């Protein structure tokens, strides 16, 4: 069986609900990040080099110019979700956000059925929730993509996220109560974390409730704080086998109605330092599909209790 027959993917979820293909169209709002500009922190998350996933040139183009540049791509499907991915896409005055989101939603070039807005859980004030819930009331599909990465507060501190699990929980509950769908971003392979930490993170995320999950392995990228530790031999990224094993376990423990926006992601050299297996965007997906085909699909382990044979990261396990 193929991956989409074993995992409830966003592509198939959208196809089922809209009766046709709906693509995510990545747009750049030219946002900054409060964890880089000193508002919350400086230097950013230790894994982050935004240049690894954002085209700086595109970021400064207007939404209209980006849409016009991508007319060829837009012609390939009928419906789109406008995806504001780079940096912190709620980090601006609410009127600025309103103008930008509505420029996308009302674009004549494409039938935009909604928004996916990537951000930090501590950057979603009531004014932004109200703005987004207004679009929900107008019939748009709105996804708030929250970068949580891990549910372990010790790890969140070590990777300099600048927020804790509690704020993620608070915003998720508020957003979902307003009809805004939440997609939770998680990373497998963060420093000092074991498979048990990933499972415990999933347990906490499911307990709070979410509509979607986006999963990827740790990428060590040039320009990030982690790159220095990796070059000094103090940090390793997960192997393909480790990643596939943990991703499958997480998928099988996730209820079948939760949508996976991604089960792995790709990056390219020279920005990517490690692991090089993620240069091939299909490799992990193929291996995950193969493993799930043998051991069972998404949701097959939801009735099993979360029991850990490996240690969960606690303060006494941190030596640096
Ligand atoms: S990962 Fe996101 S929140 Fe962290 S520094 Fe990068 S852009 Fe900011």
PDB file of C-alpha atoms and ligand atoms in Angstrom:
ATOM      1  CA  UNK A   1       0.000   0.000   0.000  1.00  0.00           C
ATOM      2  CA  UNK A   2       1.101   3.574  -0.581  1.00  0.00           C
ATOM      3  CA  UNK A   3       1.729   6.133   2.144  1.00  0.00           C
ATOM      4  CA  UNK A   4      -1.566   7.956   1.579  1.00  0.00           C
ATOM      5  CA  UNK A   5      -3.431   4.672   2.149  1.00  0.00           C
ATOM      6  CA  UNK A   6      -1.691   4.216   5.494  1.00  0.00           C
ATOM      7  CA  UNK A   7      -1.587   7.804   6.756  1.00  0.00           C
ATOM      8  CA  UNK A   8      -4.302  10.476   6.731  1.00  0.00           C
ATOM      9  CA  UNK A   9      -2.331  13.011   4.696  1.00  0.00           C
ATOM     10  CA  UNK A  10      -3.372  16.619   4.147  1.00  0.00           C
ATOM     11  CA  UNK A  11      -3.546  16.024   0.388  1.00  0.00           C
ATOM     12  CA  UNK A  12      -6.053  13.248   0.720  1.00  0.00           C
ATOM     13  CA  UNK A  13      -7.983  15.044   3.474  1.00  0.00           C
ATOM     14  CA  UNK A  14      -8.415  18.099   1.227  1.00  0.00           C
ATOM     15  CA  UNK A  15      -9.308  15.978  -1.797  1.00  0.00           C
ATOM     16  CA  UNK A  16     -11.989  14.197   0.235  1.00  0.00           C
ATOM     17  CA  UNK A  17     -13.507  17.401   1.600  1.00  0.00           C
ATOM     18  CA  UNK A  18     -13.315  19.543  -1.560  1.00  0.00           C
ATOM     19  CA  UNK A  19     -13.815  16.776  -4.114  1.00  0.00           C
ATOM     20  CA  UNK A  20     -10.699  17.933  -5.989  1.00  0.00           C
ATOM     21  CA  UNK A  21      -7.023  18.644  -5.482  1.00  0.00           C
ATOM     22  CA  UNK A  22      -6.233  21.593  -3.215  1.00  0.00           C
ATOM     23  CA  UNK A  23      -2.599  22.719  -3.169  1.00  0.00           C
ATOM     24  CA  UNK A  24      -0.697  24.646  -0.563  1.00  0.00           C
ATOM     25  CA  UNK A  25       0.769  27.760  -2.145  1.00  0.00           C
ATOM     26  CA  UNK A  26       3.697  29.068  -0.145  1.00  0.00           C
ATOM     27  CA  UNK A  27       3.778  32.866   0.167  1.00  0.00           C
ATOM     28  CA  UNK A  28       6.233  35.008   2.098  1.00  0.00           C
ATOM     29  CA  UNK A  29       4.985  37.890   4.153  1.00  0.00           C
ATOM     30  CA  UNK A  30       8.418  39.377   4.922  1.00  0.00           C
ATOM     31  CA  UNK A  31       7.872  38.750   8.609  1.00  0.00           C
ATOM     32  CA  UNK A  32      10.575  38.824  11.236  1.00  0.00           C
ATOM     33  CA  UNK A  33      10.876  36.635  14.309  1.00  0.00           C
ATOM     34  CA  UNK A  34      10.685  37.810  17.926  1.00  0.00           C
ATOM     35  CA  UNK A  35      13.164  35.120  18.894  1.00  0.00           C
ATOM     36  CA  UNK A  36      15.733  36.726  16.628  1.00  0.00           C
ATOM     37  CA  UNK A  37      15.103  40.432  16.977  1.00  0.00           C
ATOM     38  CA  UNK A  38      15.439  40.550  20.782  1.00  0.00           C
ATOM     39  CA  UNK A  39      11.734  40.900  21.623  1.00  0.00           C
ATOM     40  CA  UNK A  40      11.662  37.392  23.100  1.00  0.00           C
ATOM     41  CA  UNK A  41      15.209  36.275  22.475  1.00  0.00           C
ATOM     42  CA  UNK A  42      18.283  36.739  20.316  1.00  0.00           C
ATOM     43  CA  UNK A  43      19.980  34.262  18.021  1.00  0.00           C
ATOM     44  CA  UNK A  44      16.814  32.272  17.460  1.00  0.00           C
ATOM     45  CA  UNK A  45      16.139  28.615  18.082  1.00  0.00           C
ATOM     46  CA  UNK A  46      19.378  26.661  18.071  1.00  0.00           C
ATOM     47  CA  UNK A  47      18.333  24.572  15.045  1.00  0.00           C
ATOM     48  CA  UNK A  48      17.176  27.532  12.967  1.00  0.00           C
ATOM     49  CA  UNK A  49      18.688  29.162   9.957  1.00  0.00           C
ATOM     50  CA  UNK A  50      15.707  30.638   8.217  1.00  0.00           C
ATOM     51  CA  UNK A  51      17.609  30.914   4.941  1.00  0.00           C
ATOM     52  CA  UNK A  52      17.405  27.114   4.802  1.00  0.00           C
ATOM     53  CA  UNK A  53      13.676  27.230   4.100  1.00  0.00           C
ATOM     54  CA  UNK A  54      12.877  30.756   2.981  1.00  0.00           C
ATOM     55  CA  UNK A  55      13.843  32.508  -0.186  1.00  0.00           C
ATOM     56  CA  UNK A  56      14.926  35.923   1.047  1.00  0.00           C
ATOM     57  CA  UNK A  57      14.348  37.484  -2.388  1.00  0.00           C
ATOM     58  CA  UNK A  58      10.769  36.293  -2.469  1.00  0.00           C
ATOM     59  CA  UNK A  59      10.092  37.574   1.013  1.00  0.00           C
ATOM     60  CA  UNK A  60      10.244  41.186  -0.030  1.00  0.00           C
ATOM     61  CA  UNK A  61       7.891  40.809  -2.994  1.00  0.00           C
ATOM     62  CA  UNK A  62       4.284  41.812  -2.556  1.00  0.00           C
ATOM     63  CA  UNK A  63       1.701  39.054  -2.348  1.00  0.00           C
ATOM     64  CA  UNK A  64       0.332  40.141  -5.739  1.00  0.00           C
ATOM     65  CA  UNK A  65       3.815  39.923  -7.305  1.00  0.00           C
ATOM     66  CA  UNK A  66       4.399  36.460  -5.812  1.00  0.00           C
ATOM     67  CA  UNK A  67       1.065  35.249  -7.147  1.00  0.00           C
ATOM     68  CA  UNK A  68       1.758  36.685 -10.541  1.00  0.00           C
ATOM     69  CA  UNK A  69       5.261  35.128 -10.651  1.00  0.00           C
ATOM     70  CA  UNK A  70       3.741  31.757  -9.971  1.00  0.00           C
ATOM     71  CA  UNK A  71       0.919  31.880 -12.469  1.00  0.00           C
ATOM     72  CA  UNK A  72       2.233  28.700 -14.149  1.00  0.00           C
ATOM     73  CA  UNK A  73       2.173  26.768 -10.911  1.00  0.00           C
ATOM     74  CA  UNK A  74      -1.254  28.169 -10.051  1.00  0.00           C
ATOM     75  CA  UNK A  75      -2.648  26.964 -13.362  1.00  0.00           C
ATOM     76  CA  UNK A  76      -1.952  23.367 -12.317  1.00  0.00           C
ATOM     77  CA  UNK A  77      -4.764  23.170  -9.717  1.00  0.00           C
ATOM     78  CA  UNK A  78      -8.113  24.812  -9.128  1.00  0.00           C
ATOM     79  CA  UNK A  79      -8.028  25.499  -5.415  1.00  0.00           C
ATOM     80  CA  UNK A  80      -5.331  26.633  -3.000  1.00  0.00           C
ATOM     81  CA  UNK A  81      -4.542  27.220   0.628  1.00  0.00           C
ATOM     82  CA  UNK A  82      -2.248  30.236   0.923  1.00  0.00           C
ATOM     83  CA  UNK A  83       0.598  29.173   3.173  1.00  0.00           C
ATOM     84  CA  UNK A  84       2.513  31.830   5.101  1.00  0.00           C
ATOM     85  CA  UNK A  85       5.433  29.711   6.237  1.00  0.00           C
ATOM     86  CA  UNK A  86       8.632  31.669   6.818  1.00  0.00           C
ATOM     87  CA  UNK A  87       9.651  33.226  10.137  1.00  0.00           C
ATOM     88  CA  UNK A  88       6.700  34.082  12.404  1.00  0.00           C
ATOM     89  CA  UNK A  89       3.735  34.807  10.175  1.00  0.00           C
ATOM     90  CA  UNK A  90       1.599  36.477  12.838  1.00  0.00           C
ATOM     91  CA  UNK A  91       4.370  38.821  13.991  1.00  0.00           C
ATOM     92  CA  UNK A  92       3.099  42.221  12.803  1.00  0.00           C
ATOM     93  CA  UNK A  93       0.405  44.754  13.591  1.00  0.00           C
ATOM     94  CA  UNK A  94      -2.989  43.186  13.102  1.00  0.00           C
ATOM     95  CA  UNK A  95      -3.883  45.661  10.322  1.00  0.00           C
ATOM     96  CA  UNK A  96      -0.730  44.652   8.426  1.00  0.00           C
ATOM     97  CA  UNK A  97      -1.669  40.984   8.832  1.00  0.00           C
ATOM     98  CA  UNK A  98      -5.233  41.692   7.725  1.00  0.00           C
ATOM     99  CA  UNK A  99      -4.049  43.452   4.558  1.00  0.00           C
ATOM    100  CA  UNK A 100      -1.654  40.648   3.700  1.00  0.00           C
ATOM    101  CA  UNK A 101      -3.968  37.728   4.437  1.00  0.00           C
ATOM    102  CA  UNK A 102      -6.810  39.379   2.527  1.00  0.00           C
ATOM    103  CA  UNK A 103      -4.586  40.192  -0.438  1.00  0.00           C
ATOM    104  CA  UNK A 104      -4.045  36.433  -0.670  1.00  0.00           C
ATOM    105  CA  UNK A 105      -7.617  35.361   0.075  1.00  0.00           C
ATOM    106  CA  UNK A 106      -9.056  37.754  -2.506  1.00  0.00           C
ATOM    107  CA  UNK A 107      -6.421  37.224  -5.191  1.00  0.00           C
ATOM    108  CA  UNK A 108      -8.011  37.138  -8.631  1.00  0.00           C
ATOM    109  CA  UNK A 109      -5.233  34.832  -9.918  1.00  0.00           C
ATOM    110  CA  UNK A 110      -6.325  31.809  -7.885  1.00  0.00           C
ATOM    111  CA  UNK A 111      -9.222  30.300  -5.970  1.00  0.00           C
ATOM    112  CA  UNK A 112      -7.809  30.538  -2.445  1.00  0.00           C
ATOM    113  CA  UNK A 113     -10.013  28.560  -0.069  1.00  0.00           C
ATOM    114  CA  UNK A 114      -8.124  29.402   3.082  1.00  0.00           C
ATOM    115  CA  UNK A 115      -4.901  30.148   4.906  1.00  0.00           C
ATOM    116  CA  UNK A 116      -2.185  28.188   6.658  1.00  0.00           C
ATOM    117  CA  UNK A 117      -0.321  30.496   9.012  1.00  0.00           C
ATOM    118  CA  UNK A 118       2.931  29.277  10.535  1.00  0.00           C
ATOM    119  CA  UNK A 119       3.904  30.859  13.816  1.00  0.00           C
ATOM    120  CA  UNK A 120       5.108  30.471  17.390  1.00  0.00           C
ATOM    121  CA  UNK A 121       2.546  29.677  20.090  1.00  0.00           C
ATOM    122  CA  UNK A 122       3.516  32.828  22.005  1.00  0.00           C
ATOM    123  CA  UNK A 123       2.833  35.100  19.009  1.00  0.00           C
ATOM    124  CA  UNK A 124      -0.899  34.640  18.677  1.00  0.00           C
ATOM    125  CA  UNK A 125      -2.602  37.415  20.641  1.00  0.00           C
ATOM    126  CA  UNK A 126      -6.387  37.701  20.905  1.00  0.00           C
ATOM    127  CA  UNK A 127      -6.441  40.256  18.067  1.00  0.00           C
ATOM    128  CA  UNK A 128      -4.901  37.671  15.704  1.00  0.00           C
ATOM    129  CA  UNK A 129      -7.220  34.907  16.904  1.00  0.00           C
ATOM    130  CA  UNK A 130     -10.176  37.246  16.312  1.00  0.00           C
ATOM    131  CA  UNK A 131      -8.914  38.091  12.815  1.00  0.00           C
ATOM    132  CA  UNK A 132      -8.472  34.423  11.904  1.00  0.00           C
ATOM    133  CA  UNK A 133     -11.774  33.355  13.427  1.00  0.00           C
ATOM    134  CA  UNK A 134     -13.464  36.067  11.340  1.00  0.00           C
ATOM    135  CA  UNK A 135     -12.194  34.284   8.216  1.00  0.00           C
ATOM    136  CA  UNK A 136     -13.521  30.984   9.580  1.00  0.00           C
ATOM    137  CA  UNK A 137     -16.932  32.631   9.941  1.00  0.00           C
ATOM    138  CA  UNK A 138     -16.711  33.780   6.314  1.00  0.00           C
ATOM    139  CA  UNK A 139     -16.308  30.124   5.289  1.00  0.00           C
ATOM    140  CA  UNK A 140     -12.545  30.003   4.802  1.00  0.00           C
ATOM    141  CA  UNK A 141     -10.454  27.086   6.008  1.00  0.00           C
ATOM    142  CA  UNK A 142      -7.909  28.420   8.473  1.00  0.00           C
ATOM    143  CA  UNK A 143      -4.959  26.450   9.813  1.00  0.00           C
ATOM    144  CA  UNK A 144      -2.748  27.825  12.552  1.00  0.00           C
ATOM    145  CA  UNK A 145       0.536  25.961  12.254  1.00  0.00           C
ATOM    146  CA  UNK A 146       2.152  26.103  15.683  1.00  0.00           C
ATOM    147  CA  UNK A 147       5.840  25.345  16.065  1.00  0.00           C
ATOM    148  CA  UNK A 148       5.980  23.339  19.263  1.00  0.00           C
ATOM    149  CA  UNK A 149       8.843  20.966  18.297  1.00  0.00           C
ATOM    150  CA  UNK A 150       8.742  19.163  21.667  1.00  0.00           C
ATOM    151  CA  UNK A 151       6.498  19.009  24.700  1.00  0.00           C
ATOM    152  CA  UNK A 152       9.480  18.837  27.038  1.00  0.00           C
ATOM    153  CA  UNK A 153      10.057  22.229  28.690  1.00  0.00           C
ATOM    154  CA  UNK A 154      13.699  21.374  29.422  1.00  0.00           C
ATOM    155  CA  UNK A 155      14.380  20.777  25.746  1.00  0.00           C
ATOM    156  CA  UNK A 156      12.438  23.896  24.775  1.00  0.00           C
ATOM    157  CA  UNK A 157      14.768  25.844  27.043  1.00  0.00           C
ATOM    158  CA  UNK A 158      17.904  24.121  25.752  1.00  0.00           C
ATOM    159  CA  UNK A 159      17.016  24.848  22.130  1.00  0.00           C
ATOM    160  CA  UNK A 160      16.237  28.471  23.025  1.00  0.00           C
ATOM    161  CA  UNK A 161      12.622  28.381  21.862  1.00  0.00           C
ATOM    162  CA  UNK A 162      11.638  31.104  24.325  1.00  0.00           C
ATOM    163  CA  UNK A 163       8.260  29.518  25.140  1.00  0.00           C
ATOM    164  CA  UNK A 164       6.983  26.555  27.107  1.00  0.00           C
ATOM    165  CA  UNK A 165       4.372  23.863  26.577  1.00  0.00           C
ATOM    166  CA  UNK A 166       1.754  25.744  28.625  1.00  0.00           C
ATOM    167  CA  UNK A 167       1.460  28.583  26.114  1.00  0.00           C
ATOM    168  CA  UNK A 168       1.090  26.063  23.284  1.00  0.00           C
ATOM    169  CA  UNK A 169      -1.724  24.391  25.235  1.00  0.00           C
ATOM    170  CA  UNK A 170      -3.432  27.726  25.950  1.00  0.00           C
ATOM    171  CA  UNK A 171      -3.375  28.922  22.328  1.00  0.00           C
ATOM    172  CA  UNK A 172      -4.368  25.555  20.907  1.00  0.00           C
ATOM    173  CA  UNK A 173      -7.433  25.361  23.143  1.00  0.00           C
ATOM    174  CA  UNK A 174      -8.429  28.949  22.307  1.00  0.00           C
ATOM    175  CA  UNK A 175      -7.900  28.595  18.570  1.00  0.00           C
ATOM    176  CA  UNK A 176      -9.798  25.327  18.259  1.00  0.00           C
ATOM    177  CA  UNK A 177     -12.696  26.727  20.294  1.00  0.00           C
ATOM    178  CA  UNK A 178     -12.955  29.450  17.613  1.00  0.00           C
ATOM    179  CA  UNK A 179     -13.032  26.930  14.758  1.00  0.00           C
ATOM    180  CA  UNK A 180      -9.415  27.546  13.739  1.00  0.00           C
ATOM    181  CA  UNK A 181      -7.665  24.276  12.914  1.00  0.00           C
ATOM    182  CA  UNK A 182      -4.333  23.697  14.634  1.00  0.00           C
ATOM    183  CA  UNK A 183      -1.405  21.862  13.056  1.00  0.00           C
ATOM    184  CA  UNK A 184       1.350  21.030  15.535  1.00  0.00           C
ATOM    185  CA  UNK A 185       4.936  20.979  14.290  1.00  0.00           C
ATOM    186  CA  UNK A 186       7.190  18.400  15.958  1.00  0.00           C
ATOM    187  CA  UNK A 187      10.870  17.543  15.546  1.00  0.00           C
ATOM    188  CA  UNK A 188      12.348  14.076  16.073  1.00  0.00           C
ATOM    189  CA  UNK A 189      15.969  13.888  17.197  1.00  0.00           C
ATOM    190  CA  UNK A 190      16.398  17.050  19.268  1.00  0.00           C
ATOM    191  CA  UNK A 191      19.543  16.977  21.439  1.00  0.00           C
ATOM    192  CA  UNK A 192      19.346  14.618  24.430  1.00  0.00           C
ATOM    193  CA  UNK A 193      15.835  13.496  23.551  1.00  0.00           C
ATOM    194  CA  UNK A 194      15.012   9.816  23.107  1.00  0.00           C
ATOM    195  CA  UNK A 195      12.101   8.043  21.457  1.00  0.00           C
ATOM    196  CA  UNK A 196      10.412   8.235  24.868  1.00  0.00           C
ATOM    197  CA  UNK A 197      10.491  12.043  24.721  1.00  0.00           C
ATOM    198  CA  UNK A 198       8.857  11.991  21.281  1.00  0.00           C
ATOM    199  CA  UNK A 199       6.153   9.662  22.564  1.00  0.00           C
ATOM    200  CA  UNK A 200       5.595  11.780  25.649  1.00  0.00           C
ATOM    201  CA  UNK A 201       5.330  14.875  23.448  1.00  0.00           C
ATOM    202  CA  UNK A 202       2.714  13.140  21.314  1.00  0.00           C
ATOM    203  CA  UNK A 203       0.807  12.036  24.425  1.00  0.00           C
ATOM    204  CA  UNK A 204       0.656  15.641  25.657  1.00  0.00           C
ATOM    205  CA  UNK A 205      -0.309  16.993  22.223  1.00  0.00           C
ATOM    206  CA  UNK A 206      -3.126  14.450  21.874  1.00  0.00           C
ATOM    207  CA  UNK A 207      -4.320  15.183  25.394  1.00  0.00           C
ATOM    208  CA  UNK A 208      -4.666  18.895  24.525  1.00  0.00           C
ATOM    209  CA  UNK A 209      -6.156  18.028  21.125  1.00  0.00           C
ATOM    210  CA  UNK A 210      -4.964  18.978  17.659  1.00  0.00           C
ATOM    211  CA  UNK A 211      -6.261  18.769  14.087  1.00  0.00           C
ATOM    212  CA  UNK A 212      -2.973  18.148  12.347  1.00  0.00           C
ATOM    213  CA  UNK A 213       0.646  17.194  12.887  1.00  0.00           C
ATOM    214  CA  UNK A 214       3.712  18.082  10.865  1.00  0.00           C
ATOM    215  CA  UNK A 215       6.642  15.834  11.574  1.00  0.00           C
ATOM    216  CA  UNK A 216      10.269  16.079  10.611  1.00  0.00           C
ATOM    217  CA  UNK A 217      13.663  14.950  11.725  1.00  0.00           C
ATOM    218  CA  UNK A 218      16.260  17.314  13.105  1.00  0.00           C
ATOM    219  CA  UNK A 219      18.148  19.086  10.332  1.00  0.00           C
ATOM    220  CA  UNK A 220      21.498  20.526  11.299  1.00  0.00           C
ATOM    221  CA  UNK A 221      21.979  23.496   9.024  1.00  0.00           C
ATOM    222  CA  UNK A 222      24.815  25.910   8.354  1.00  0.00           C
ATOM    223  CA  UNK A 223      24.443  29.158  10.260  1.00  0.00           C
ATOM    224  CA  UNK A 224      22.553  27.628  13.182  1.00  0.00           C
ATOM    225  CA  UNK A 225      23.840  27.324  16.741  1.00  0.00           C
ATOM    226  CA  UNK A 226      23.587  23.556  16.446  1.00  0.00           C
ATOM    227  CA  UNK A 227      25.952  23.611  13.471  1.00  0.00           C
ATOM    228  CA  UNK A 228      28.770  24.639  15.801  1.00  0.00           C
ATOM    229  CA  UNK A 229      28.074  21.723  18.163  1.00  0.00           C
ATOM    230  CA  UNK A 230      27.864  19.323  15.210  1.00  0.00           C
ATOM    231  CA  UNK A 231      31.185  20.560  13.789  1.00  0.00           C
ATOM    232  CA  UNK A 232      32.751  20.066  17.216  1.00  0.00           C
ATOM    233  CA  UNK A 233      31.494  16.472  17.261  1.00  0.00           C
ATOM    234  CA  UNK A 234      29.087  17.133  20.116  1.00  0.00           C
ATOM    235  CA  UNK A 235      25.836  16.552  18.284  1.00  0.00           C
ATOM    236  CA  UNK A 236      24.428  13.978  15.902  1.00  0.00           C
ATOM    237  CA  UNK A 237      21.304  14.005  13.783  1.00  0.00           C
ATOM    238  CA  UNK A 238      19.041  10.932  13.739  1.00  0.00           C
ATOM    239  CA  UNK A 239      19.830   8.193  11.247  1.00  0.00           C
ATOM    240  CA  UNK A 240      17.217   7.296   8.648  1.00  0.00           C
ATOM    241  CA  UNK A 241      16.484   4.060  10.522  1.00  0.00           C
ATOM    242  CA  UNK A 242      16.008   5.891  13.834  1.00  0.00           C
ATOM    243  CA  UNK A 243      13.781   8.480  12.233  1.00  0.00           C
ATOM    244  CA  UNK A 244      11.601   5.942  10.433  1.00  0.00           C
ATOM    245  CA  UNK A 245      11.217   3.872  13.596  1.00  0.00           C
ATOM    246  CA  UNK A 246      10.098   6.858  15.706  1.00  0.00           C
ATOM    247  CA  UNK A 247       7.931   8.423  12.978  1.00  0.00           C
ATOM    248  CA  UNK A 248       6.055   5.129  12.464  1.00  0.00           C
ATOM    249  CA  UNK A 249       5.442   4.766  16.196  1.00  0.00           C
ATOM    250  CA  UNK A 250       4.117   8.333  16.393  1.00  0.00           C
ATOM    251  CA  UNK A 251       1.887   7.833  13.348  1.00  0.00           C
ATOM    252  CA  UNK A 252       0.486   4.563  14.667  1.00  0.00           C
ATOM    253  CA  UNK A 253      -0.318   6.189  18.019  1.00  0.00           C
ATOM    254  CA  UNK A 254      -2.082   9.126  16.354  1.00  0.00           C
ATOM    255  CA  UNK A 255      -5.867   8.795  15.863  1.00  0.00           C
ATOM    256  CA  UNK A 256      -6.858   8.323  12.228  1.00  0.00           C
ATOM    257  CA  UNK A 257      -8.846  11.578  12.070  1.00  0.00           C
ATOM    258  CA  UNK A 258      -5.785  13.745  12.736  1.00  0.00           C
ATOM    259  CA  UNK A 259      -4.238  14.971   9.493  1.00  0.00           C
ATOM    260  CA  UNK A 260      -0.525  14.656   8.810  1.00  0.00           C
ATOM    261  CA  UNK A 261       0.646  17.717   6.907  1.00  0.00           C
ATOM    262  CA  UNK A 262       4.044  16.098   6.551  1.00  0.00           C
ATOM    263  CA  UNK A 263       5.828  12.983   7.818  1.00  0.00           C
ATOM    264  CA  UNK A 264       9.328  14.056   6.801  1.00  0.00           C
ATOM    265  CA  UNK A 265      11.033  16.996   5.167  1.00  0.00           C
ATOM    266  CA  UNK A 266      13.952  17.678   2.890  1.00  0.00           C
ATOM    267  CA  UNK A 267      16.866  20.089   2.930  1.00  0.00           C
ATOM    268  CA  UNK A 268      19.789  20.613   0.603  1.00  0.00           C
ATOM    269  CA  UNK A 269      23.532  21.030   0.842  1.00  0.00           C
ATOM    270  CA  UNK A 270      25.443  23.271   1.312  1.00  0.00           C
ATOM    271  CA  UNK A 271      22.993  24.664   3.895  1.00  0.00           C
ATOM    272  CA  UNK A 272      22.248  21.176   5.151  1.00  0.00           C
ATOM    273  CA  UNK A 273      25.107  19.683   7.148  1.00  0.00           C
ATOM    274  CA  UNK A 274      23.447  16.554   8.515  1.00  0.00           C
ATOM    275  CA  UNK A 275      21.717  14.117   8.077  1.00  0.00           C
ATOM    276  CA  UNK A 276      22.360  13.813   4.360  1.00  0.00           C
ATOM    277  CA  UNK A 277      19.589  11.250   3.888  1.00  0.00           C
ATOM    278  CA  UNK A 278      17.057  14.069   4.045  1.00  0.00           C
ATOM    279  CA  UNK A 279      18.427  15.558   0.797  1.00  0.00           C
ATOM    280  CA  UNK A 280      16.182  13.072  -0.936  1.00  0.00           C
ATOM    281  CA  UNK A 281      12.655  14.183  -0.078  1.00  0.00           C
ATOM    282  CA  UNK A 282      11.114  10.803  -0.985  1.00  0.00           C
ATOM    283  CA  UNK A 283      13.494   8.523   0.907  1.00  0.00           C
ATOM    284  CA  UNK A 284      12.020   8.787   4.412  1.00  0.00           C
ATOM    285  CA  UNK A 285       8.465   8.828   3.048  1.00  0.00           C
ATOM    286  CA  UNK A 286       9.118   5.643   1.080  1.00  0.00           C
ATOM    287  CA  UNK A 287      10.690   3.935   4.091  1.00  0.00           C
ATOM    288  CA  UNK A 288       7.877   5.054   6.403  1.00  0.00           C
ATOM    289  CA  UNK A 289       5.314   3.765   3.889  1.00  0.00           C
ATOM    290  CA  UNK A 290       7.141   0.449   3.644  1.00  0.00           C
ATOM    291  CA  UNK A 291       7.389   0.059   7.432  1.00  0.00           C
ATOM    292  CA  UNK A 292       3.731   0.974   8.003  1.00  0.00           C
ATOM    293  CA  UNK A 293       2.677  -1.423   5.287  1.00  0.00           C
ATOM    294  CA  UNK A 294       4.304  -4.205   7.315  1.00  0.00           C
ATOM    295  CA  UNK A 295       3.348  -3.133  10.832  1.00  0.00           C
ATOM    296  CA  UNK A 296       0.026  -1.322  10.423  1.00  0.00           C
ATOM    297  CA  UNK A 297      -1.444   2.101   9.553  1.00  0.00           C
ATOM    298  CA  UNK A 298      -2.037   5.368  11.396  1.00  0.00           C
ATOM    299  CA  UNK A 299      -4.112   4.904  14.519  1.00  0.00           C
ATOM    300  CA  UNK A 300      -3.469   1.206  15.010  1.00  0.00           C
ATOM    301  CA  UNK A 301      -1.861   1.768  18.422  1.00  0.00           C
ATOM    302  CA  UNK A 302      -4.197   4.413  19.846  1.00  0.00           C
ATOM    303  CA  UNK A 303      -5.565   1.994  22.437  1.00  0.00           C
ATOM    304  CA  UNK A 304      -2.089   1.100  23.705  1.00  0.00           C
ATOM    305  CA  UNK A 305      -0.912   2.916  26.832  1.00  0.00           C
ATOM    306  CA  UNK A 306       2.098   5.206  26.523  1.00  0.00           C
ATOM    307  CA  UNK A 307       4.801   3.186  28.284  1.00  0.00           C
ATOM    308  CA  UNK A 308       8.446   4.094  28.010  1.00  0.00           C
ATOM    309  CA  UNK A 309      11.421   1.816  28.309  1.00  0.00           C
ATOM    310  CA  UNK A 310      13.814   4.652  27.520  1.00  0.00           C
ATOM    311  CA  UNK A 311      14.404   7.581  29.887  1.00  0.00           C
ATOM    312  CA  UNK A 312      12.609  10.878  29.319  1.00  0.00           C
ATOM    313  CA  UNK A 313      14.812  13.955  29.422  1.00  0.00           C
ATOM    314  CA  UNK A 314      14.966  15.333  32.945  1.00  0.00           C
ATOM    315  CA  UNK A 315      17.247  17.950  34.475  1.00  0.00           C
ATOM    316  CA  UNK A 316      19.615  15.296  35.870  1.00  0.00           C
ATOM    317  CA  UNK A 317      20.124  13.881  32.346  1.00  0.00           C
ATOM    318  CA  UNK A 318      21.433  17.194  31.048  1.00  0.00           C
ATOM    319  CA  UNK A 319      25.169  17.427  31.295  1.00  0.00           C
ATOM    320  CA  UNK A 320      25.737  20.413  28.993  1.00  0.00           C
TER     321      UNK A 320
HETATM  322  S1  LIG B   1      12.557  28.466  14.233  1.00  0.00           S
HETATM  323 FE1  LIG B   1      10.951  30.003  13.990  1.00  0.00          FE
HETATM  324  S2  LIG B   1      10.751  30.860  16.061  1.00  0.00           S
HETATM  325 FE2  LIG B   1      12.729  29.810  16.012  1.00  0.00          FE
HETATM  326  S3  LIG B   1      14.206  31.421  15.447  1.00  0.00           S
HETATM  327 FE3  LIG B   1      13.579  30.355  13.567  1.00  0.00          FE
HETATM  328  S4  LIG B   1      11.924  31.614  12.741  1.00  0.00           S
HETATM  329 FE4  LIG B   1      12.164  32.167  14.912  1.00  0.00          FE
END
